[in-house]
Short mmCIF file of C-alpha atoms in Angstrom, two decimals:
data_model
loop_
_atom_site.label_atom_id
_atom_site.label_comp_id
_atom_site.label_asym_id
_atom_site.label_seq_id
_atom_site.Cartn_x
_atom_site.Cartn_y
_atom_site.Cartn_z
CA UNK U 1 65.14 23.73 -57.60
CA UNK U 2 64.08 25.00 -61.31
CA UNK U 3 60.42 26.13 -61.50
CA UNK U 4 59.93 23.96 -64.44
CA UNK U 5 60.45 21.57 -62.07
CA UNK U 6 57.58 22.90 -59.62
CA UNK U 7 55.33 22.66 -62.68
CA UNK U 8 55.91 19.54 -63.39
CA UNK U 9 55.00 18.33 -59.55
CA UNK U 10 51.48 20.43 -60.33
CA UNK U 11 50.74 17.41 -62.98
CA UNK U 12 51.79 14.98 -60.24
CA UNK U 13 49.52 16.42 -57.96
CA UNK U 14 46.46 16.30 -60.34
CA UNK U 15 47.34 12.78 -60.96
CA UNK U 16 48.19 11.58 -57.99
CA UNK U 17 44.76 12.90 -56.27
CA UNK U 18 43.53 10.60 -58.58
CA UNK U 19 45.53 7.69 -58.09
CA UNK U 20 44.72 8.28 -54.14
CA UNK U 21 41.40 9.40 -53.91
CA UNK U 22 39.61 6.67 -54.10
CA UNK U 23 40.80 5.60 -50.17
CA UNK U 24 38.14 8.33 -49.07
CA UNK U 25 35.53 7.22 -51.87
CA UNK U 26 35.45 3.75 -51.85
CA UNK U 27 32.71 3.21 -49.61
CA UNK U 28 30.19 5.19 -51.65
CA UNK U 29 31.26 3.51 -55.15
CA UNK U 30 30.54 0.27 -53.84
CA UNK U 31 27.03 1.42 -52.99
CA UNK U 32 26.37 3.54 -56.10
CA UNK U 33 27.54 0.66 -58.25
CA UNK U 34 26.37 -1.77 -56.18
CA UNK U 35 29.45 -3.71 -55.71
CA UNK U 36 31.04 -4.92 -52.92
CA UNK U 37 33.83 -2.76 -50.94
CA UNK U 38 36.83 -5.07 -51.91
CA UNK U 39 35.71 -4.93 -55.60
CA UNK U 40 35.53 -1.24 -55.30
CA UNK U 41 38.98 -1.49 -53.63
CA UNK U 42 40.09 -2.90 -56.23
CA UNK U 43 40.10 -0.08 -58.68
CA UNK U 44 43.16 1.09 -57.05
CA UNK U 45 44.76 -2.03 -58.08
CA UNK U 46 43.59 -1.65 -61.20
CA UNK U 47 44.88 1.40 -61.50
CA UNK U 48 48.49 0.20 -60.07
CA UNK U 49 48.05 -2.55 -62.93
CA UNK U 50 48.07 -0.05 -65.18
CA UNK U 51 51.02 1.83 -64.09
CA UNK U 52 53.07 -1.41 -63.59
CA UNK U 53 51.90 -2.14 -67.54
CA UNK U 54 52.63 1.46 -68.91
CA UNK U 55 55.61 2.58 -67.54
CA UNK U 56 57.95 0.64 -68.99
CA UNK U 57 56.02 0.76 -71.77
CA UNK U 58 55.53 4.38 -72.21
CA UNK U 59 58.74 5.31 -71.36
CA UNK U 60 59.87 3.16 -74.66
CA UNK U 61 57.09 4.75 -76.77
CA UNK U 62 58.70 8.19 -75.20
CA UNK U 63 62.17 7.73 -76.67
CA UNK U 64 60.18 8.71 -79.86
CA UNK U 65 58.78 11.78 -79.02
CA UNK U 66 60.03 15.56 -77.64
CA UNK U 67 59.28 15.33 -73.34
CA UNK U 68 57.38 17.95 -73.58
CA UNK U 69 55.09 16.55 -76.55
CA UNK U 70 54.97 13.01 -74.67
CA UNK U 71 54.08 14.62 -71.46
CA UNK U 72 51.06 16.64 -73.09
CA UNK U 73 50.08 13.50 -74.57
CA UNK U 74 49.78 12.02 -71.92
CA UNK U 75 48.23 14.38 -69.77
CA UNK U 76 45.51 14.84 -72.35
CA UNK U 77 44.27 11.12 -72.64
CA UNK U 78 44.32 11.22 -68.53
CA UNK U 79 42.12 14.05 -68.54
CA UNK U 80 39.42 12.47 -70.67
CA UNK U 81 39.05 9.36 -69.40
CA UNK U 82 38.37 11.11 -66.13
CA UNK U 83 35.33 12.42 -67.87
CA UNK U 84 34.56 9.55 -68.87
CA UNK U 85 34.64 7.62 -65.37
CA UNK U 86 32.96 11.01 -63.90
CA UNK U 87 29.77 9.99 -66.14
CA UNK U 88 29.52 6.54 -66.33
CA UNK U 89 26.88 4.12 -64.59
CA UNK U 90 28.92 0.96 -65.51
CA UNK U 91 31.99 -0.18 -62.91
CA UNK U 92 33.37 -2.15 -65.38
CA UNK U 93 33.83 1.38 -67.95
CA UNK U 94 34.79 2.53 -64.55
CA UNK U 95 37.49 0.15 -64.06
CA UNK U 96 38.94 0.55 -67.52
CA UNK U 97 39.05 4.61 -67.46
CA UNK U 98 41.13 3.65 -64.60
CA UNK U 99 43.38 1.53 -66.76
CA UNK U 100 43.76 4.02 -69.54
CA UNK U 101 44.31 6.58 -66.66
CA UNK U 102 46.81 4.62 -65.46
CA UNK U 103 48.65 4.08 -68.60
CA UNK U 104 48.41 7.63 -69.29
CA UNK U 105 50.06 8.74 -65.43
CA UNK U 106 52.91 5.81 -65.95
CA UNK U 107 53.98 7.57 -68.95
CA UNK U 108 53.94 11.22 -67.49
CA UNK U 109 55.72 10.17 -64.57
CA UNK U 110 58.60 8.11 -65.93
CA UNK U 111 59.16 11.47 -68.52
CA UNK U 112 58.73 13.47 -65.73
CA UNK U 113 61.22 11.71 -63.63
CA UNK U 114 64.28 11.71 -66.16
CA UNK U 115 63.16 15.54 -67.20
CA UNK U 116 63.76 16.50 -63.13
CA UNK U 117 66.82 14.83 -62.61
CA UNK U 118 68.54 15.74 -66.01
CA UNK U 119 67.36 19.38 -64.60
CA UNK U 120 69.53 19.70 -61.80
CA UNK U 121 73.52 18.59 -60.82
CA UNK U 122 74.20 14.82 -60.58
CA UNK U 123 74.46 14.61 -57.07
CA UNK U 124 70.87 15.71 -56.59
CA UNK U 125 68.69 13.18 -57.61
CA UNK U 126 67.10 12.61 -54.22
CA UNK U 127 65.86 15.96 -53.87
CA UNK U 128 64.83 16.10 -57.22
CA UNK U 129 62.60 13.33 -56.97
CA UNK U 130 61.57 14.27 -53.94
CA UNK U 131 60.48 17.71 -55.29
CA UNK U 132 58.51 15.64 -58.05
CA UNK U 133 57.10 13.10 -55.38
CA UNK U 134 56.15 16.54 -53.57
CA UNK U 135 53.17 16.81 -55.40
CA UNK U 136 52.09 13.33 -54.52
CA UNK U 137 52.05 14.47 -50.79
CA UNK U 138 50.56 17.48 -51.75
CA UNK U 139 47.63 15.31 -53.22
CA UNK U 140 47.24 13.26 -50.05
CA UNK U 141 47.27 15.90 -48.03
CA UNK U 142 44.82 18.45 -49.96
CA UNK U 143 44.27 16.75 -53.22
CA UNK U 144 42.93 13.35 -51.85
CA UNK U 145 41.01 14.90 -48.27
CA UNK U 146 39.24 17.25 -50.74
CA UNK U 147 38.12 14.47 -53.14
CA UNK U 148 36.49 12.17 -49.84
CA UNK U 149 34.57 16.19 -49.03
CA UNK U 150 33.23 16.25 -52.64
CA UNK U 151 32.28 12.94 -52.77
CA UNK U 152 29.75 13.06 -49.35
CA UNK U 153 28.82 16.90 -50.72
CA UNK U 154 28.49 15.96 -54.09
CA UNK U 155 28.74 12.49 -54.49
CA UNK U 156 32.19 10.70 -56.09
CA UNK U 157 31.29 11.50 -59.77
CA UNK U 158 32.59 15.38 -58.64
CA UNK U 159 36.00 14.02 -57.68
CA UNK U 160 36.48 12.71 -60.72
CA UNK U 161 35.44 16.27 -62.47
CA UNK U 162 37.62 18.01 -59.91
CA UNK U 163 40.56 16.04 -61.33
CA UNK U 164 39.76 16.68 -64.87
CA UNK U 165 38.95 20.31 -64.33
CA UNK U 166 42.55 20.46 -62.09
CA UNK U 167 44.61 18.77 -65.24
CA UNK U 168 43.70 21.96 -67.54
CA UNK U 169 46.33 24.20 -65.35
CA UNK U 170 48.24 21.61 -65.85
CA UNK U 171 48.38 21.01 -69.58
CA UNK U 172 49.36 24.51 -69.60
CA UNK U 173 52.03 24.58 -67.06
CA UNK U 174 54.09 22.32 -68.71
CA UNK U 175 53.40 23.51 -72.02
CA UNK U 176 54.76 26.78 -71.47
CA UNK U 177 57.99 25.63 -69.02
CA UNK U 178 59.13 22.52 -70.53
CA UNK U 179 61.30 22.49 -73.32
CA UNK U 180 60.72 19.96 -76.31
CA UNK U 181 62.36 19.14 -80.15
CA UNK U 182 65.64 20.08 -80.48
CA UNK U 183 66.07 21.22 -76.79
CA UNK U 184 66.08 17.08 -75.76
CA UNK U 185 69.46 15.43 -75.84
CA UNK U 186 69.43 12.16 -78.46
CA UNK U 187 68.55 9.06 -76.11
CA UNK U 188 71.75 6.19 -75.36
CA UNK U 189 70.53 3.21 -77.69
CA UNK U 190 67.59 1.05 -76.85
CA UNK U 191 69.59 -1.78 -76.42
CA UNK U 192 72.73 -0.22 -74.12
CA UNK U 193 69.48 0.70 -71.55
CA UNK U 194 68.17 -2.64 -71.31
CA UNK U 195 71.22 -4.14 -70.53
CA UNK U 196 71.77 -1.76 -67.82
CA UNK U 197 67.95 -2.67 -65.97
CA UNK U 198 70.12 -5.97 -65.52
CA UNK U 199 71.80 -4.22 -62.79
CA UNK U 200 71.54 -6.40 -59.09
CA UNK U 201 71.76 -3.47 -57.69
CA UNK U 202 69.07 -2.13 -59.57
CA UNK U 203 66.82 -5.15 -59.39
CA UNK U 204 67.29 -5.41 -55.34
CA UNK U 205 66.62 -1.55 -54.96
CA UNK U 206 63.01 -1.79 -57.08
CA UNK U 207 62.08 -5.10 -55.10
CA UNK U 208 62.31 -3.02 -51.76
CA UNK U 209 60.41 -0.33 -53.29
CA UNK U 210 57.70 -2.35 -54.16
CA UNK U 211 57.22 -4.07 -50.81
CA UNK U 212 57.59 -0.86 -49.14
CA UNK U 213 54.66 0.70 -51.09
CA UNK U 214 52.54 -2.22 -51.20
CA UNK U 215 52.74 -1.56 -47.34
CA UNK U 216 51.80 1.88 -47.84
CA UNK U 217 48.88 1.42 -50.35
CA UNK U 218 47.60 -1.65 -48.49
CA UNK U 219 46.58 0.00 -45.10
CA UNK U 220 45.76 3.48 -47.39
CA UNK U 221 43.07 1.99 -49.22
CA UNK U 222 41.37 0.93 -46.75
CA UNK U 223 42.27 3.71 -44.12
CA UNK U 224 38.48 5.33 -44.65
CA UNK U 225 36.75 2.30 -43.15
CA UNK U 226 39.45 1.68 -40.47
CA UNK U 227 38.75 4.91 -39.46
CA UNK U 228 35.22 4.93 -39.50
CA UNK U 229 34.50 1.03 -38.06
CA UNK U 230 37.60 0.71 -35.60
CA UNK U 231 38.64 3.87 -34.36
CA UNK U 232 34.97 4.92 -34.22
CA UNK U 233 35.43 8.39 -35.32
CA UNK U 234 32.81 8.38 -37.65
CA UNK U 235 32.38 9.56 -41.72
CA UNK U 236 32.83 12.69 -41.41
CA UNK U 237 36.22 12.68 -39.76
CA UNK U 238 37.52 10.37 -43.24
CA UNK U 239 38.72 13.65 -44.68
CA UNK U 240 40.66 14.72 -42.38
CA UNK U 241 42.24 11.37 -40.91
CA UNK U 242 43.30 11.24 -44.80
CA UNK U 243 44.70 15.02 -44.56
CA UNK U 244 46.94 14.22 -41.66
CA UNK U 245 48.54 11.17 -43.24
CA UNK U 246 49.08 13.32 -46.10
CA UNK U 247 50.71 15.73 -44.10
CA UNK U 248 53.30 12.82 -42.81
CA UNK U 249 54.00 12.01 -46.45
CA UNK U 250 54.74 15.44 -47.37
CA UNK U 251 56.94 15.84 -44.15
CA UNK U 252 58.63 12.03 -45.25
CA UNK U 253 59.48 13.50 -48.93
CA UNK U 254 60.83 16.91 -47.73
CA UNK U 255 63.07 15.33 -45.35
CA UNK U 256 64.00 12.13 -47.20
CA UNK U 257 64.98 14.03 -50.15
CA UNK U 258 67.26 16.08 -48.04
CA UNK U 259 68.56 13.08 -46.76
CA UNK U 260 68.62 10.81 -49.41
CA UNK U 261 71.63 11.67 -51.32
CA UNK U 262 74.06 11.60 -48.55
CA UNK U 263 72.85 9.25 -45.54
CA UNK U 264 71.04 6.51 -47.95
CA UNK U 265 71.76 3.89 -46.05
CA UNK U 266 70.93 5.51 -42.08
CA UNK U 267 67.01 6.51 -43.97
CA UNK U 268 66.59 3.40 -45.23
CA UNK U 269 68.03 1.25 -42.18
CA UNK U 270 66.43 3.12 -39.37
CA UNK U 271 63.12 4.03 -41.61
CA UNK U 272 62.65 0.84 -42.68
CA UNK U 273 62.77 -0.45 -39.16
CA UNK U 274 60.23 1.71 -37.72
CA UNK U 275 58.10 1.75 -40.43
CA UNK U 276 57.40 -2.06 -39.90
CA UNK U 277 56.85 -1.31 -35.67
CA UNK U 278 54.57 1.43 -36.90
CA UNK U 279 52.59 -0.33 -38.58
CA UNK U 280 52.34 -2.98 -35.80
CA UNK U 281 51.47 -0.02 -33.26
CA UNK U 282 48.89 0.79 -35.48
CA UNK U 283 46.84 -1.90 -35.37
CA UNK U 284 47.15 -3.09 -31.59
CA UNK U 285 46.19 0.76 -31.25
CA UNK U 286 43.52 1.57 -33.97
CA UNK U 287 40.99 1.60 -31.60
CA UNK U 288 42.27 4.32 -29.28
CA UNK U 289 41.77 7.69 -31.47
CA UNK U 290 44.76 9.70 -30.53
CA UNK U 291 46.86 6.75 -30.78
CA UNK U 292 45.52 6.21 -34.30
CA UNK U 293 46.05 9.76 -35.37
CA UNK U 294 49.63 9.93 -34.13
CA UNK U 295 50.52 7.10 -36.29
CA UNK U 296 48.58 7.56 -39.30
CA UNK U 297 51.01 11.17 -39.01
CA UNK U 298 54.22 8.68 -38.23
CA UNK U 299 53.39 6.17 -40.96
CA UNK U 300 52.79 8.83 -43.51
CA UNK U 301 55.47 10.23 -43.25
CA UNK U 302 57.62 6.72 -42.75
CA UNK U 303 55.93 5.35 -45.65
CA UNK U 304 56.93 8.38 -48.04
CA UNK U 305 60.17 9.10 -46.26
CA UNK U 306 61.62 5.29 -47.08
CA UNK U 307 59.88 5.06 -50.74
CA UNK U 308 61.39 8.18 -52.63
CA UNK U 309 64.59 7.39 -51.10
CA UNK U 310 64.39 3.92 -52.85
CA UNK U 311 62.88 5.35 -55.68
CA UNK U 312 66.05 7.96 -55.60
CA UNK U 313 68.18 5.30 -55.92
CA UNK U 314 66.75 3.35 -58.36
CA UNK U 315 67.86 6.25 -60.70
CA UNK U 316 71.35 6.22 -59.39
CA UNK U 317 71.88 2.57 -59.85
CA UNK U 318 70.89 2.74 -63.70
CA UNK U 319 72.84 5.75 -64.65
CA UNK U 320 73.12 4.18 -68.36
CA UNK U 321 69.46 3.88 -68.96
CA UNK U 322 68.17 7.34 -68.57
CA UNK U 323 65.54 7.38 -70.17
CA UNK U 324 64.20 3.88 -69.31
CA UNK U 325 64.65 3.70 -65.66
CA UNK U 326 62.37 6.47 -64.21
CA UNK U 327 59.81 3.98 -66.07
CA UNK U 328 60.82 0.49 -64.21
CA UNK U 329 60.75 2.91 -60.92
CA UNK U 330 57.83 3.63 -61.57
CA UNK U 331 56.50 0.40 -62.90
CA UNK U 332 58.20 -1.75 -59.44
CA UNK U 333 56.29 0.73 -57.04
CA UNK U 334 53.41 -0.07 -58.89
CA UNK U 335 53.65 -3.42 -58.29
CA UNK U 336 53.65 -3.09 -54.81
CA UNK U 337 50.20 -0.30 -55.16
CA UNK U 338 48.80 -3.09 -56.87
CA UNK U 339 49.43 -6.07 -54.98
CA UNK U 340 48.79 -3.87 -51.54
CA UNK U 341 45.11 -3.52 -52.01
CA UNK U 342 44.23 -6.76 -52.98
CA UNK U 343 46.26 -8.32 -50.15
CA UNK U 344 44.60 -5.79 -47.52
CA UNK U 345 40.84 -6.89 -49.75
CA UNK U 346 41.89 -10.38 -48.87
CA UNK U 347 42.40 -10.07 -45.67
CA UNK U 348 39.15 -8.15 -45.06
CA UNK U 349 37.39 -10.45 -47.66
CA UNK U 350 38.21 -13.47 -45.01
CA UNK U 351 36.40 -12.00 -42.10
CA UNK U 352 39.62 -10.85 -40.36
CA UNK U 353 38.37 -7.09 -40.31
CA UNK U 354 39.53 -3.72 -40.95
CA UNK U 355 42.99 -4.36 -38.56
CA UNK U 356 44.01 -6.99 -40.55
CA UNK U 357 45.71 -4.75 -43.86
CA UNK U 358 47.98 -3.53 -40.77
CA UNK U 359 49.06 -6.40 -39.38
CA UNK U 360 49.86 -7.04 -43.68
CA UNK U 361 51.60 -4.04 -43.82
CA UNK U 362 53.99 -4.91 -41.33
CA UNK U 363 54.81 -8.04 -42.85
CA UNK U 364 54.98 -6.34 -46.30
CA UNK U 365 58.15 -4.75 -44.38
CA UNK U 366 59.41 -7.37 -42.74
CA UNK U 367 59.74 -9.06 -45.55
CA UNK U 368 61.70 -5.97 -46.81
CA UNK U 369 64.60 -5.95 -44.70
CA UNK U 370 64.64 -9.66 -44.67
CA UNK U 371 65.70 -8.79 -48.25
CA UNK U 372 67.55 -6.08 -48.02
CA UNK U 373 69.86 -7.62 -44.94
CA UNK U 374 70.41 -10.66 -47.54
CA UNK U 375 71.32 -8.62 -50.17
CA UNK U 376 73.59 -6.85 -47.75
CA UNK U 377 74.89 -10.27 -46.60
CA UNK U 378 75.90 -12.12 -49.42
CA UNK U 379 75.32 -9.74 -52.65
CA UNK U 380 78.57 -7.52 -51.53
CA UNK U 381 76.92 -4.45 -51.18
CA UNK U 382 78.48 -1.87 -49.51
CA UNK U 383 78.71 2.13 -49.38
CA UNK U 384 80.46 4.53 -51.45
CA UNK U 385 79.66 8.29 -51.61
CA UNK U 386 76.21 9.23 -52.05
CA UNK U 387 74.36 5.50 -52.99
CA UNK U 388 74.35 2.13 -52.30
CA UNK U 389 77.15 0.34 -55.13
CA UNK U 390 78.37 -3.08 -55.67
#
């Protein structure tokens, strides 16, 4: 893989510690700001709001601009709203620095997506994303373990100056290895990109992937006081029951993007399917605290495995929007990080308890492969070479 791409998952990891942190912080925000702990949940789907808003968007505004100029853009404005959020008192100029954040990490990562893949041979989109997607893991594993530390050291005002303070490297990085102006390639026409988002193939691909990670995000937000309340291992194990599903994830992207470009069909299939019995495992057996910790390792690395495999081919069933599809990726995944939180709030909100965004989950994924085998069944989907093709 090109350094430049290695840089460009350092950004992703700066930004995605933020985007996950919160799971080991939410407890103390809703006691600082006196809100509730589904309110305080729901800044993650806030912040999923704002990706699902900005990175179609963005990507548009992109088309304008050199990559390298829109990505330093945008990595700017996300580093100053974190400074913002780091000193407010106010949840609600909380919640919108995690809007603006939002918009500002939709942007980066749809540029950053088409910059990987146009970076390496054709054939290799699935390990370029998952090299990109690496630094996600990377943040679950160190980024967002670290953040739950410094919040009960510090309180969770320093996370959110660790991630400003972690997006100056990271300005730099890609300043100095990505090319801009004349080194970008003129972008197809505006018009020839939308029609190709029309694609079924497309539009079934990024309706998985949202389900799929609204799974994910809906037990992950709420993993801190599952931990704590169910499996009984107390606060200050948060960090590191956070650190080991990280570790999964990371393990799900190396091997998925390995995988991805020649056996789509086999991860998807066989992931998908034990991805949904994980999650069911995981709540008849959150309880038991070496059953818990095996699967929140499993489901981690399920969860990630599965989702940049969808997200890999995404960008191989839009080859004639290039620059527009690594924004709906983004934007459909979102959906799902959005909707995943509130659905696990709800279900906690109701009095069914800290299980219940696992028994969600599951259905989340269910409902996935109910999908996908109907879109297998009468869309006329079948397998040639490396992706899934009508």
């Amino acid at each position: 893989m090109p350094f430049a791409l290695l840089l460009l998952g350092l950004a992703v990891f700066a930004q995605g510690t933020s985007e996950f942190m919160l799971s080991g912080l939410v407890p103390d925000i809703a006691r600082d700001l006196q809100v509730t702990v589904p309110a305080a949940g729901a800044l993650t789907s806030a912040f999923a709001v704002g990706m699902v808003v900005g990175a179609p968007l963005m990507a548009g505004l992109g088309r304008r601009w050199s990559r390298r100029g829109a990505l330093l853009g945008f990595l700017a404005v996300f580093l100053a709203v974190h400074v913002v959020g780091a000193v407010t008192d106010s949840f609600e100029v909380l919640l919108a620095t995690r809007l603006v954040g939002a918009l500002a990490n939709a942007g980066f990562l749809a540029v950053a997506l088409v910059t990987a893949v146009d970076m390496v041979a054709p054939a290799a989109k699935g390990r370029a994303t998952s090299t990109l997607l690496g630094g996600v893991t990377l943040a679950c594993v160190a980024g967002v373990p670290a953040g739950a530390l410094l919040g009960q050291v510090w309180g969770w005002r320093s996370a959110f100056w660790a991630v400003a303070l972690l997006s100056v490297p990271a300005v730099l990085a890609v300043a100095r290895s990505v090319p801009g102006g004349a080194a970008d390639a003129a972008p197809p026409p505006l018009r020839g990109e939308l029609e190709a988002l029309r694609s079924p193939r497309l539009l079934v691909t990024l309706l998985l992937g949202a389900l799929v990670n609204g799974a994910t995000f809906c037990t992950f937000t709420y993993l801190a006081p599952l931990a704590a309340h169910v499996t009984g291992l107390g606060a200050g194990w948060v960090p590191g029951v956070l650190a080991l599903f990280g570790v999964g994830s990371f393990i799900g992207v190396s091997v998925g993007g390995r995988l991805a470009d020649r056996w789509p069909v086999a991860v998807l299939t066989a992931g998908g399917a034990a991805l949904c019995a994980g999650w069911a495992a995981l709540a008849l057996g959150a309880g038991r605290p070496v059953v818990a910790l095996g699967l929140v390792l499993v489901q981690g690395a399920l969860s990630f495995g599965v989702g940049s495999t969808l997200i890999s081919q995404a960008l191989y069933a839009a080859p004639g929007a290039p620059t527009l599809a690594g924004g709906f990726a983004t934007a459909a995944f979102n959906v799902g990080a959005a909707l995943g939180p509130w659905a696990g709030g709800t279900a906690i909100g109701a009095g069914l308890g800290y299980r219940s965004p696992l028994w969600v989950s599951a259905g989340l994924v269910a409902l996935a492969l109910g999908t996908a085998a109907v879109g297998l069944r009468h869309g006329g989907t079948r397998v040639r070479g490396r992706a899934l093709v009508r």
